[in-house]
Structures are given as C-alpha cells and as structure tokens.
Coordinates of C-alpha atoms and ligand atoms in Angstrom, one line a residue:
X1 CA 96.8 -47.6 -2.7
X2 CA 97.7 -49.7 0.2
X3 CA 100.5 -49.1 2.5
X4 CA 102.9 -51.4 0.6
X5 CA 102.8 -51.9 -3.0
X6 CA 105.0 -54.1 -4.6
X7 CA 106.2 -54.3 -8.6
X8 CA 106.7 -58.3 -9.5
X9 CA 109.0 -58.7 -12.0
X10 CA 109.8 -62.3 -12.6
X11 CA 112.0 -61.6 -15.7
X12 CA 113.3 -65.1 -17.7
X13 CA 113.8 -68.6 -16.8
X14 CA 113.7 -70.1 -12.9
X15 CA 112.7 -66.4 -12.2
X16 CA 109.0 -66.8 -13.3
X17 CA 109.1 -70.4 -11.4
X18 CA 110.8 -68.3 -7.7
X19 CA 109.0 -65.6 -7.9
X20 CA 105.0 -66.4 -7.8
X21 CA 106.4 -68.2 -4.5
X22 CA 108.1 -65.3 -3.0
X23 CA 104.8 -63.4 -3.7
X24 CA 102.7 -66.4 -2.2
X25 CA 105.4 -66.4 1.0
X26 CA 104.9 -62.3 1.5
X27 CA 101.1 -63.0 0.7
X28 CA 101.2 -65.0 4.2
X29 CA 103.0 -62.0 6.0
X30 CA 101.6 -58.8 4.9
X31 CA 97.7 -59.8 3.5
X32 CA 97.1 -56.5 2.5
X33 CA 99.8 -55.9 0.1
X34 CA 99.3 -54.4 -3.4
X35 CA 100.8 -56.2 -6.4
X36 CA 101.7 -55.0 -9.9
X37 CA 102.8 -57.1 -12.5
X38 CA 106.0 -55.6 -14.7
X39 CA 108.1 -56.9 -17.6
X40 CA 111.9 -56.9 -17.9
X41 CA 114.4 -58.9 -19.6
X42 CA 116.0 -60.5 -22.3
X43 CA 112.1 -62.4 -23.7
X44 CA 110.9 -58.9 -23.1
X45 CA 113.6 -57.6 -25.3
X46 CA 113.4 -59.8 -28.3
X47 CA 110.0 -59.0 -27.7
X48 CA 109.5 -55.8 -27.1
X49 CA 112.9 -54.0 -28.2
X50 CA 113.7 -53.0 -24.4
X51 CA 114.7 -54.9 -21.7
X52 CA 113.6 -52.9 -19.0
X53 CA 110.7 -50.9 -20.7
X54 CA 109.5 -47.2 -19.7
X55 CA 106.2 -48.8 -18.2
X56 CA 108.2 -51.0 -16.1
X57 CA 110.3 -48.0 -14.6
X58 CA 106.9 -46.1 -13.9
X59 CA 106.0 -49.0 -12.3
X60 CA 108.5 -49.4 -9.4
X61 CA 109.0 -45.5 -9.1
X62 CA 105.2 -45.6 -8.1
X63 CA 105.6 -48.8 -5.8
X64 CA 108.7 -47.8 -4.4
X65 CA 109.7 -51.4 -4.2
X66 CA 110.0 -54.2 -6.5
X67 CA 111.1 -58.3 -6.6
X68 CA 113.3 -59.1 -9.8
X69 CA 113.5 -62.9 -10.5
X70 CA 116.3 -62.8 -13.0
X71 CA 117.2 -62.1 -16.3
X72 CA 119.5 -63.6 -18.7
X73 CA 122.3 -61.6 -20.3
X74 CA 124.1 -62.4 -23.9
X75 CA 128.0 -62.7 -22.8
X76 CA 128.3 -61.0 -26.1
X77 CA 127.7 -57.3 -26.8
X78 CA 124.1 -56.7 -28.2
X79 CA 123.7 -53.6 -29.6
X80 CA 120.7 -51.7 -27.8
X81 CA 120.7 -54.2 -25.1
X82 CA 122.1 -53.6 -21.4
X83 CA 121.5 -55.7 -18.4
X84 CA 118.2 -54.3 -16.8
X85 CA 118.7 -55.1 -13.1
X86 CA 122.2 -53.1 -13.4
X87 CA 120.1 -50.3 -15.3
X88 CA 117.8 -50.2 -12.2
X89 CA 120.4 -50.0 -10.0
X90 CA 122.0 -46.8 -11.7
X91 CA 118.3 -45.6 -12.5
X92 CA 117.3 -45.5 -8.9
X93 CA 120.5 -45.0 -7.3
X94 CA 120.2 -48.0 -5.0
X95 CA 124.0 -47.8 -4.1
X96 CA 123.8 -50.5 -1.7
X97 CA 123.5 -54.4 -2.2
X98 CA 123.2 -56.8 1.1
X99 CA 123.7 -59.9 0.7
X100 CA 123.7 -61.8 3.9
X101 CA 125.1 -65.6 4.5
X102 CA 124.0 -67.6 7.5
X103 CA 124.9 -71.1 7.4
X104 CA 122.7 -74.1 7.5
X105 CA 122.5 -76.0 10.3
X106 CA 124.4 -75.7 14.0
X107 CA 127.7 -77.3 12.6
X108 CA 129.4 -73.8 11.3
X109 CA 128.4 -70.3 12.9
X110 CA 128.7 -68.6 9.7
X111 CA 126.8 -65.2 10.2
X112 CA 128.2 -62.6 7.7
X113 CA 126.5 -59.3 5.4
X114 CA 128.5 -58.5 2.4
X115 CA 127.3 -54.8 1.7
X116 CA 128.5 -54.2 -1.9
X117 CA 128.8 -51.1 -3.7
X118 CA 126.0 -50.9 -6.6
X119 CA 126.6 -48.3 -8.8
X120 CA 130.2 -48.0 -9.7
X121 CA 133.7 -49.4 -10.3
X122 CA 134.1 -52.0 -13.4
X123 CA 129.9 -51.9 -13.7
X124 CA 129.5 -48.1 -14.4
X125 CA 129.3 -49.1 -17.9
X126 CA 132.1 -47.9 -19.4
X127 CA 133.8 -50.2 -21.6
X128 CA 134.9 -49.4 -25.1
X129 CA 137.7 -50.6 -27.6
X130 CA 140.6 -47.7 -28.6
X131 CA 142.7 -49.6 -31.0
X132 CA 143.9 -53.1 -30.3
X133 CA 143.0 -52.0 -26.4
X134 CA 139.7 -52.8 -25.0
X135 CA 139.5 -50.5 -22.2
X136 CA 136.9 -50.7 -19.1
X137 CA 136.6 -47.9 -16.2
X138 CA 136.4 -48.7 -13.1
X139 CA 135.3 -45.5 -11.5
X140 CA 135.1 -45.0 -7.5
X141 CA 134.2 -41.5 -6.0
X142 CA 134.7 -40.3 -2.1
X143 CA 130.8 -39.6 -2.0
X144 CA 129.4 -43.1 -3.1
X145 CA 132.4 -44.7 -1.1
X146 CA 131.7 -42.7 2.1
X147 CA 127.7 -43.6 1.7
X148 CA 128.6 -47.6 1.4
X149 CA 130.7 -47.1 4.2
X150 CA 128.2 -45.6 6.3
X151 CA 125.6 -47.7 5.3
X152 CA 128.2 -50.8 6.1
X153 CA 129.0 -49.2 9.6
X154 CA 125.2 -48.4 10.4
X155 CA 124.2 -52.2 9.7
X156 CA 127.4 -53.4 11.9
X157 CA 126.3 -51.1 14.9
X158 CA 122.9 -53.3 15.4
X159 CA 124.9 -56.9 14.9
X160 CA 126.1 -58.7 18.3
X161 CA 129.7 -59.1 16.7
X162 CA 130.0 -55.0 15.7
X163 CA 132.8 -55.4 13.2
X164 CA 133.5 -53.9 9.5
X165 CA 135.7 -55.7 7.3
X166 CA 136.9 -53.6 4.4
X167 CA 137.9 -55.8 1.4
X168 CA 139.7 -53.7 -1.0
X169 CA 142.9 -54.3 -3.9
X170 CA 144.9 -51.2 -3.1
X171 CA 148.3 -52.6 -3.1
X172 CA 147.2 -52.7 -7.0
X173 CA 144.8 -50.1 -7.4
X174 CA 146.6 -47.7 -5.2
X175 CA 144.3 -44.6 -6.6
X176 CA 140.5 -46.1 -6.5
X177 CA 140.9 -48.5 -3.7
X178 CA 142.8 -45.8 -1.9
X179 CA 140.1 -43.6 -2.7
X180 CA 137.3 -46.5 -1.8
X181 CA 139.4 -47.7 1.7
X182 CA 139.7 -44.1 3.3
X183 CA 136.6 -42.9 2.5
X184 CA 135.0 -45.9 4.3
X185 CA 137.6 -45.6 7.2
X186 CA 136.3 -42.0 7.1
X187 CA 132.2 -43.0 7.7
X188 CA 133.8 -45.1 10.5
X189 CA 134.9 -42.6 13.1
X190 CA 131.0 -41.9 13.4
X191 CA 130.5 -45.4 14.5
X192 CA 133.4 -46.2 17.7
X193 CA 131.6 -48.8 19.0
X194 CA 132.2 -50.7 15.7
X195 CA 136.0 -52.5 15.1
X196 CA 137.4 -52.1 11.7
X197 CA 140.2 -54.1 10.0
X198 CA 140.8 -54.6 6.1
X199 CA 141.7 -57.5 3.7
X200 CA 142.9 -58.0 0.1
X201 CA 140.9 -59.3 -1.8
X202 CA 142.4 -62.6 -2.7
X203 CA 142.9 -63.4 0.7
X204 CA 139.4 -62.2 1.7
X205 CA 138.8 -64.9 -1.4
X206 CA 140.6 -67.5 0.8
X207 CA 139.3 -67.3 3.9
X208 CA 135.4 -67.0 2.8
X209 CA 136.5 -70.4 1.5
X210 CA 138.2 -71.7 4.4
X211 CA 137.4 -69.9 7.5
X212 CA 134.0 -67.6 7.0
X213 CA 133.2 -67.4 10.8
X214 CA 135.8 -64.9 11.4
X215 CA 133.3 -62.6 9.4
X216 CA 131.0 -60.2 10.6
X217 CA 130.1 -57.6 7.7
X218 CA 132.5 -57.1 4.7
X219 CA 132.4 -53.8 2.6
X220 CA 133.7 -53.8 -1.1
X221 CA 133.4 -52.5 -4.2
X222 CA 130.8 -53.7 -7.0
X223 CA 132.6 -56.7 -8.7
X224 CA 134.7 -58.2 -5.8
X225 CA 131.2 -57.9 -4.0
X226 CA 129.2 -59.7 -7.0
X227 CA 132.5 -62.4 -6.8
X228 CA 132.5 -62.7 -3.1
X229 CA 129.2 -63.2 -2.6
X230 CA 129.1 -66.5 -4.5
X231 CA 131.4 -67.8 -2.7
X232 CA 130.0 -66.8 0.5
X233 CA 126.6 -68.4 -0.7
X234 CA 128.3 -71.7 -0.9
X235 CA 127.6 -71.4 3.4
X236 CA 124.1 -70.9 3.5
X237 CA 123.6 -73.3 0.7
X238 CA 124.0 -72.0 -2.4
X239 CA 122.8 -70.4 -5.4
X240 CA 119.4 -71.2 -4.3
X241 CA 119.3 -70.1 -1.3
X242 CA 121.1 -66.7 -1.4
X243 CA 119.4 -63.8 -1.0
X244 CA 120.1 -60.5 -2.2
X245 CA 118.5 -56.2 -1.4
X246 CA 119.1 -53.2 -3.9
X247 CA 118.5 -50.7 -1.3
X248 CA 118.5 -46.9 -2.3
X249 CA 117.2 -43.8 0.0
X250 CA 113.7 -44.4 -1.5
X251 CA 113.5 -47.4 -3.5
X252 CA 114.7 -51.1 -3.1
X253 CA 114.6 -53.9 -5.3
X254 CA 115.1 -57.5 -3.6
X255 CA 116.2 -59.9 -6.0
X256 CA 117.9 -63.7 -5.7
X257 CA 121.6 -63.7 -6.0
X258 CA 121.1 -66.6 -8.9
X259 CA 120.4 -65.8 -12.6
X260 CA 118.0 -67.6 -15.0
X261 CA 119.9 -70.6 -14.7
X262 CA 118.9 -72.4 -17.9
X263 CA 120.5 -75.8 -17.3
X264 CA 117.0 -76.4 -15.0
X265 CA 114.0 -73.5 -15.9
X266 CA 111.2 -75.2 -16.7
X267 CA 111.6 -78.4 -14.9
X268 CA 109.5 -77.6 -11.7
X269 CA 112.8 -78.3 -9.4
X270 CA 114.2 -74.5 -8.6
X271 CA 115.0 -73.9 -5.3
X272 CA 112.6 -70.9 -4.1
X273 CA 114.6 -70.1 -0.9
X274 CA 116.6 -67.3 -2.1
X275 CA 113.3 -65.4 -3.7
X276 CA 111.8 -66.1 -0.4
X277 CA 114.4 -64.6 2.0
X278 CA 115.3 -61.6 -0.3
X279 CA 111.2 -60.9 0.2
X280 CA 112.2 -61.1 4.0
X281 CA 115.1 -58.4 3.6
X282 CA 112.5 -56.0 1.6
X283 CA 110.6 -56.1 4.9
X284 CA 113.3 -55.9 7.5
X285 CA 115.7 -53.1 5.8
X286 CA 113.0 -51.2 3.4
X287 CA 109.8 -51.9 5.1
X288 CA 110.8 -51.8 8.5
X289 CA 108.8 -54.8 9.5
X290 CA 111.6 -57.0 10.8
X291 CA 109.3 -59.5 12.6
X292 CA 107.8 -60.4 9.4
X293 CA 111.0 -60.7 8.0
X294 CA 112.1 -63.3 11.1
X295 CA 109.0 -65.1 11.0
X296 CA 109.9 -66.0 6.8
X297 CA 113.8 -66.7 7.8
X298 CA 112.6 -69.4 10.5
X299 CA 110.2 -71.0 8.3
X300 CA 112.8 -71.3 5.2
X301 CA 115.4 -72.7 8.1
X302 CA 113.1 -75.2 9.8
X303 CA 111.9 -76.0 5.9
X304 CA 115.7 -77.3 5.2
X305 CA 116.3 -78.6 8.1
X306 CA 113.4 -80.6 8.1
X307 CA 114.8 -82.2 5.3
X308 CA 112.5 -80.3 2.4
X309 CA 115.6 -80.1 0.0
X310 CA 115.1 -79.1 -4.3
X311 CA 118.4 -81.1 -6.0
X312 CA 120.5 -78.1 -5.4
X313 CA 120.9 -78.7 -1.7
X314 CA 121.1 -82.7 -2.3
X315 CA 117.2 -83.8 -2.5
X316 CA 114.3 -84.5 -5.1
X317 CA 111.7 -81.8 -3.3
X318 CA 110.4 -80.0 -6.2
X319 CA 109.8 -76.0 -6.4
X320 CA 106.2 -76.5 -5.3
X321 CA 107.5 -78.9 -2.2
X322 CA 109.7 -76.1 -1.0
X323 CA 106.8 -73.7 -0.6
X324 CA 104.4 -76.0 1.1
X325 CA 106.3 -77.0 3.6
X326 CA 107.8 -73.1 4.3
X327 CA 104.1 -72.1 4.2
X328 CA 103.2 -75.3 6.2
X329 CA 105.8 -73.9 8.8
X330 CA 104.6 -69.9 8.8
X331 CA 101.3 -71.0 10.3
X332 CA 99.7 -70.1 13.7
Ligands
NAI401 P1 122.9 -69.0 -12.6 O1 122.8 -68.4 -11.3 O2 121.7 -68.8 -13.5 O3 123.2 -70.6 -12.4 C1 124.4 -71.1 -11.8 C2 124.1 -72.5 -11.2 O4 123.2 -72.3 -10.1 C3 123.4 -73.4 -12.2 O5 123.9 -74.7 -12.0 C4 121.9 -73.3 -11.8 O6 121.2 -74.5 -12.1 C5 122.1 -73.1 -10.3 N1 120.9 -72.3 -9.8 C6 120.7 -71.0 -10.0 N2 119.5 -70.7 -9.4 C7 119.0 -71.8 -8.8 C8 117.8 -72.0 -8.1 N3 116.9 -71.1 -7.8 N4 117.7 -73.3 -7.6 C9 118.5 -74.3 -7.9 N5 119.7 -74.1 -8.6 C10 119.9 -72.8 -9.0 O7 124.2 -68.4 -13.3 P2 124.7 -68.7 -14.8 O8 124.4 -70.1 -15.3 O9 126.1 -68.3 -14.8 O10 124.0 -67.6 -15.7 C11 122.8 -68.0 -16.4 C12 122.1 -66.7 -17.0 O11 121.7 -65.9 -15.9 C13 123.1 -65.8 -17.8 O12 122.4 -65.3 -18.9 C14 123.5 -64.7 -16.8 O13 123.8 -63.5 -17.5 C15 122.2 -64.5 -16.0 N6 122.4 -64.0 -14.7 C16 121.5 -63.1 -14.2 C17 121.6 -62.6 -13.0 C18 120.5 -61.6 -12.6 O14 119.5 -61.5 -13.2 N7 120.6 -60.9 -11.4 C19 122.6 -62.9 -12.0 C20 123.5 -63.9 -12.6 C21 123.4 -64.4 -13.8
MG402 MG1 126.6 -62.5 -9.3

C-alpha cells in the first residue's frame, strides 16, 4: 500500500459532483496517493438497506482516512436509518471537528478555528418519546471535554493570536456546560502562553455575525459548534467554501461543511472549494504535510479572487471552472 491511502466516499447529491475534484486537487499534491472507492448514504440505503455499510467501515479502518461528500438525511425518523457521517464519528471516536474561517479578500481579517466537540451532547443519539414528552440527552463527560479542550489549546499554541474562546450555555445548563467549561479551563493550565476568556452562546451568535475578527479559536460543544459554524462560513464565503476535519487519534475524515444540497445537484454549478480545502486540512492536521496543505489554500484564494466564482459566491463559473482555474493556479 502506499504511504497515504485514502477512502472516497462521495455519498448523495453535490457530493459526487465535489468530491472527484477534491480527489483531482490532492491528485496534484500527493501523486502517489492510493484511492478506494466506498459507499454511504441515503441512495446507498434505499439501495442497499445501510447507510454506511460494513464494507465501507473496513474500508476507512484500513485507510485510516477518508473524504465524505455529503449525505442527505430524512428530517423524519426512519426506522433502521441513522445519519452515517454522525455514525462515523462515534464509530471512530473522531472527537474533534475543525472548522476554520478565513475571510475572502483583504477587506475583513477574519482568521478563526471553531474546534467542535464530535461525539456528544444533543448528537449522542439519545432521543426517545416518554408520554406526551419527547426527551433528548444531551450528555457531556469531563474526559471528552478535557480532550476537546486540549486539542483546542494545542491548536491555539501554534496560531500568532494564541487565544481560546470557550463558548458554552451554563447560565442555563449549569450541570453539562459547567461540566464542559471547567474541564476545558482545566486542559488550559498546560498551555500559559495561551489567553482564555468565555462567551454565551447567543452572544458568541452575535458577534460571529457582527464582529468575527475578535476571534481566534472558539471551543464548544457538538450543536452550538454545528450552529456556529454556519454562521462563521458566511466570512469565508459560504456554504461552498467551508471546510470541515473529523479528526480522531488514528483516523480522520475531512468532509465539506454543506450537505447534498438538492435545490442545485446535478446542475454542474457546485462550488468545489469547500471539498478542496477540507482535502488541505487532511494533509496539514492528519498527514502532517502542511505545505501541501498551503500550496491548495493559495490556489483556492488566488482562484476567487481572480474572479473564478460558481453562483454561490455571486458568478456563473460552473463546478468544472472552479477546478481548472485552482489546478491552473497549483502549477510550477
Ligand atoms: P445544504 O448545505 O445541502 O444546502 C444549504 C444551501 O447551501 C443551499 O442553498 C445549497 O444550494 C447551498 N450549498 C450547499 N453546498 C453548496 C456547494 N457546494 N456549492 C454551492 N452552494 C451550496 O443544507 P440543507 O439544504 O439544509 O440540507 C440538504 C440535505 O443535506 C438534507 O438532507 C440534510 O440532512 C443534508 N445535510 C448533510 C450534511 C452532511 O452530510 N454532512 C450536512 C448538512 C446537511
Ligand atoms: Mg451543519
């Protein structure tokens, strides 16, 4: 096997139309690299009768790494069904999720990383109907808190800015986000040289929105991170654009922060950029290869500002415009 293997799962809609050009894009960066097709998904289920089949698990537990495109997911319960990326997560234990913003552009100095609990609070699976309640857990332990934290802290110790912002609803949820908050104060005192403050939520909401320079890297829980992170992406350009790692101690799984989006699969006009750079965080935090990882970023930046825009950032480039001109601009 070579020394990187990677498990390509494009799942349903704009995913199978990203993903071929995230593997074309890595293609350019590591020639050597060993690709194995997977299936997962809601298609695969209705095919199939799993959504993230056996096969497919034995697949990225042999890699060691994977790129999901996206799946869609009934808002409905379906019985045998479960959302397969948030089964890989729990399957592999990749605890962590980075999701970085950098804006387009020199007009806003937007640099943030929201690291987001994976495993836990509202999406530990737990939901169930007792009477006329309908009950979901949101579950938070000191040992996946601390590990966030740590992770959080680690990642803030190599940034120029070195601070953590914990975002957290403990005025609420005095018992889990107390438990969530101290903990990752806790994996702080190994890190001095980073500054620590903390925000609610709501505000941490508002000033995303309104002033997201004052950010350096945010720790949360699981949903306000999923939440958050939209509206972080709005920075860096969007659904399109927004990258995402599962990282775990031996597995990761990079994967676009959009889903299938079904109002334009099929047309030819999804943006690739966020497949593109989550390829570049598989190399810089699993791989260790952070130059190939830079040399990707610049060419999706000088792509955009060149003007090579899909509809989502304002333009008529299609899907296969994007990639030329990022590959056009990873040359020499
Ligand atoms: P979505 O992310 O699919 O779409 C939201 C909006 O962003 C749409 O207007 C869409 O056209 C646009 N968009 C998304 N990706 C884009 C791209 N690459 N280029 C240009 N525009 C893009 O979210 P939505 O519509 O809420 O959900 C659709 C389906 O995706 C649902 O079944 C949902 O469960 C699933 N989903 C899956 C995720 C995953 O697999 N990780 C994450 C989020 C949603
Ligand atoms: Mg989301």
């Amino acid at each position: 096997m070579s020394a990187f293997s990677l498990c390509v799962i494009s799942g349903d809609g704009v995913g199978r139309e990203v993903i071929p050009c995230a593997v074309e894009v890595l293609q350019q960066v590591l020639p050597g690299v060993a690709l194995i097709d997977a299936d997962a998904g809601w298609d695969c289920f209705t095919r199939a009768g799993q959504a993230l089949p056996d096969a497919t698990v034995e697949k990225i537990e042999a890699c060691g790494a994977a790129l999901f495109g996206a799946v869609s997911s009934p808002s409905r319960k379906v019985e045998g069904y479960r959302s397969p990326i948030v089964q890989m997560r729990q399957r592999f234990d990749l605890y962590a999720n980075l999701r970085p913003t950098r804006a387009l552009g020199a007009d806003r100095a937007v640099d943030l990383l929201i690291v987001r609990e994976n495993t836990q609070g509202l999406y530990a699976g737990r939901e169930y109907l007792r009477g006329d309640e309908a009950i979901a857990e949101r579950v938070i332990t000191r040992a996946a808190s601390m590990r966030i934290g740590q992770m959080a802290f680690r990642l803030a110790a190599e940034r120029p800015r070195r601070h953590v912002t914990i975002v957290h609803k403990a005025n609420i949820l005095p018992i889990t986000d107390g438990v969530f908050r101290d903990a990752v104060r806790d994996a702080g005192a190994d890190y001095p040289g980073v500054t620590i403050n903390e925000t609610l939520v709501d505000t941490a909401a508002m000033l995303l929105a309104s002033r997201p320079e004052q950010f350096d890297v945010i720790v949360t829980t699981n949903l306000f991170g999923d939440i958050l992170s939209d509206v972080a992406s709005v920075w860096g350009g969007g659904m399109g654009v927004a990258p995402a790692l599962n990282l775990g101690a031996s597995v990761a799984v990079a994967e676009p922060v959009h889903g299938s989006a079904p109002d334009i699969a099929g047309k030819g006009i999804a943006n690739p950029a966020g497949a593109i750079l989550s390829v570049a965080l598989l190399l810089r935090y699993h791989w260790g290869r952070p130059a190939e990882a830079d040399r990707i970023e610049r060419a999706v930046c000088a792509a955009i500002e060149a003007g090579c825009r899909t509809p989502d950032l304002g333009g008529r480039a299609t899907t296969r415009d994007m990639l030329e001109a990022i590959l056009e601009r990873m040359k020499g």
